[in-house]
Coordinates of N, CA and C in Angstrom, one line a residue:
M420 N 16.5 -9.6 0.8 CA 16.5 -9.1 -0.5 C 15.2 -9.1 -1.2
D421 N 14.9 -8.2 -2.2 CA 13.6 -8.1 -2.8 C 13.5 -9.2 -3.9
F422 N 14.6 -9.9 -4.2 CA 14.5 -10.9 -5.4 C 13.4 -11.9 -5.2
M423 N 13.3 -12.5 -4.0 CA 12.3 -13.5 -3.8 C 11.0 -12.9 -3.9
S424 N 10.7 -11.8 -3.4 CA 9.4 -11.2 -3.4 C 8.9 -10.9 -4.8
V425 N 9.9 -10.8 -5.8 CA 9.6 -10.6 -7.2 C 9.5 -11.9 -7.9
F426 N 10.4 -12.8 -7.6 CA 10.6 -14.1 -8.2 C 9.4 -15.0 -8.0
L427 N 9.0 -15.0 -6.8 CA 7.9 -16.0 -6.4 C 6.6 -15.7 -7.3
P428 N 6.1 -14.5 -7.2 CA 4.9 -14.2 -8.0 C 5.1 -14.5 -9.5
V429 N 6.3 -14.2 -10.0 CA 6.5 -14.4 -11.5 C 6.5 -15.9 -11.7
L430 N 7.1 -16.6 -10.8 CA 7.2 -18.1 -11.0 C 5.8 -18.7 -10.9
I431 N 5.0 -18.3 -9.9 CA 3.6 -18.8 -9.9 C 2.8 -18.4 -11.1
L432 N 3.0 -17.2 -11.6 CA 2.3 -16.7 -12.7 C 2.7 -17.6 -14.0
G433 N 4.0 -17.8 -14.1 CA 4.5 -18.7 -15.1 C 3.9 -20.1 -15.1
V434 N 3.9 -20.7 -14.0 CA 3.3 -22.0 -13.8 C 1.8 -22.0 -14.2
V435 N 1.1 -21.0 -13.7 CA -0.4 -20.9 -14.1 C -0.6 -20.8 -15.6
I436 N 0.3 -19.9 -16.2 CA 0.2 -19.7 -17.7 C 0.4 -21.0 -18.4
V437 N 1.5 -21.7 -18.0 CA 1.8 -23.1 -18.6 C 0.7 -24.1 -18.5
A438 N 0.1 -24.0 -17.3 CA -1.0 -25.0 -17.0 C -2.2 -24.7 -17.9
V439 N -2.5 -23.4 -18.0 CA -3.6 -23.0 -18.8 C -3.3 -23.4 -20.3
L440 N -2.1 -23.1 -20.8 CA -1.8 -23.5 -22.2 C -2.0 -25.0 -22.4
V441 N -1.5 -25.8 -21.4 CA -1.6 -27.2 -21.6 C -3.1 -27.7 -21.6
V442 N -3.9 -27.1 -20.8 CA -5.3 -27.5 -20.8 C -5.9 -27.0 -22.0
V443 N -5.7 -25.8 -22.5 CA -6.3 -25.3 -23.8 C -5.8 -26.2 -24.9
A444 N -4.5 -26.5 -24.9 CA -4.0 -27.4 -26.0 C -4.7 -28.8 -26.0
T445 N -4.9 -29.3 -24.8 CA -5.5 -30.6 -24.7 C -7.0 -30.6 -25.2
V446 N -7.6 -29.5 -24.7 CA -9.0 -29.4 -25.1 C -9.2 -29.2 -26.6
A447 N -8.4 -28.3 -27.2 CA -8.4 -28.0 -28.6 C -8.1 -29.2 -29.4
S448 N -7.1 -30.0 -29.1 CA -6.8 -31.2 -29.8 C -8.0 -32.3 -29.7
A449 N -8.6 -32.3 -28.5 CA -9.7 -33.2 -28.3 C -10.9 -32.8 -29.2
V450 N -11.2 -31.4 -29.1 CA -12.3 -30.9 -29.9 C -12.1 -31.1 -31.4
S451 N -10.9 -30.8 -31.8 CA -10.6 -30.9 -33.3 C -10.7 -32.4 -33.7
A452 N -10.2 -33.3 -32.8 CA -10.3 -34.7 -33.2 C -11.8 -35.1 -33.3
A453 N -12.6 -34.7 -32.3 CA -14.0 -35.0 -32.3 C -14.7 -34.4 -33.5
A454 N -14.3 -33.2 -33.9 CA -14.9 -32.5 -35.1 C -14.6 -33.3 -36.3
V455 N -13.3 -33.8 -36.4 CA -12.9 -34.5 -37.6 C -13.7 -35.8 -37.7
E456 N -13.9 -36.5 -36.5 CA -14.6 -37.7 -36.5 C -16.1 -37.5 -36.9
D457 N -16.6 -36.4 -36.4 CA -18.0 -36.1 -36.7 C -18.1 -35.7 -38.2
D458 N -17.1 -35.1 -38.7 CA -17.1 -34.6 -40.1 C -17.1 -35.9 -41.0
E459 N -16.3 -36.9 -40.7 CA -16.1 -38.1 -41.5 C -17.5 -38.9 -41.5
E460 N -18.0 -38.9 -40.2 CA -19.3 -39.7 -40.1 C -20.4 -39.0 -40.9
D461 N -20.4 -37.7 -40.9 CA -21.4 -36.9 -41.6 C -21.4 -37.3 -43.1
E462 N -20.1 -37.4 -43.6 CA -20.1 -37.7 -45.1 C -20.2 -39.2 -45.2

């Protein structure tokens, strides 16, 4: 059946997207936290 040939790429793509979102969210929170700390130190 063609189901698996369609399902696997979609599943892999979904996992990759989730992984990228997690990394971006982690980096963004770390950067914003560092920016806030730098901002407080600056004042």
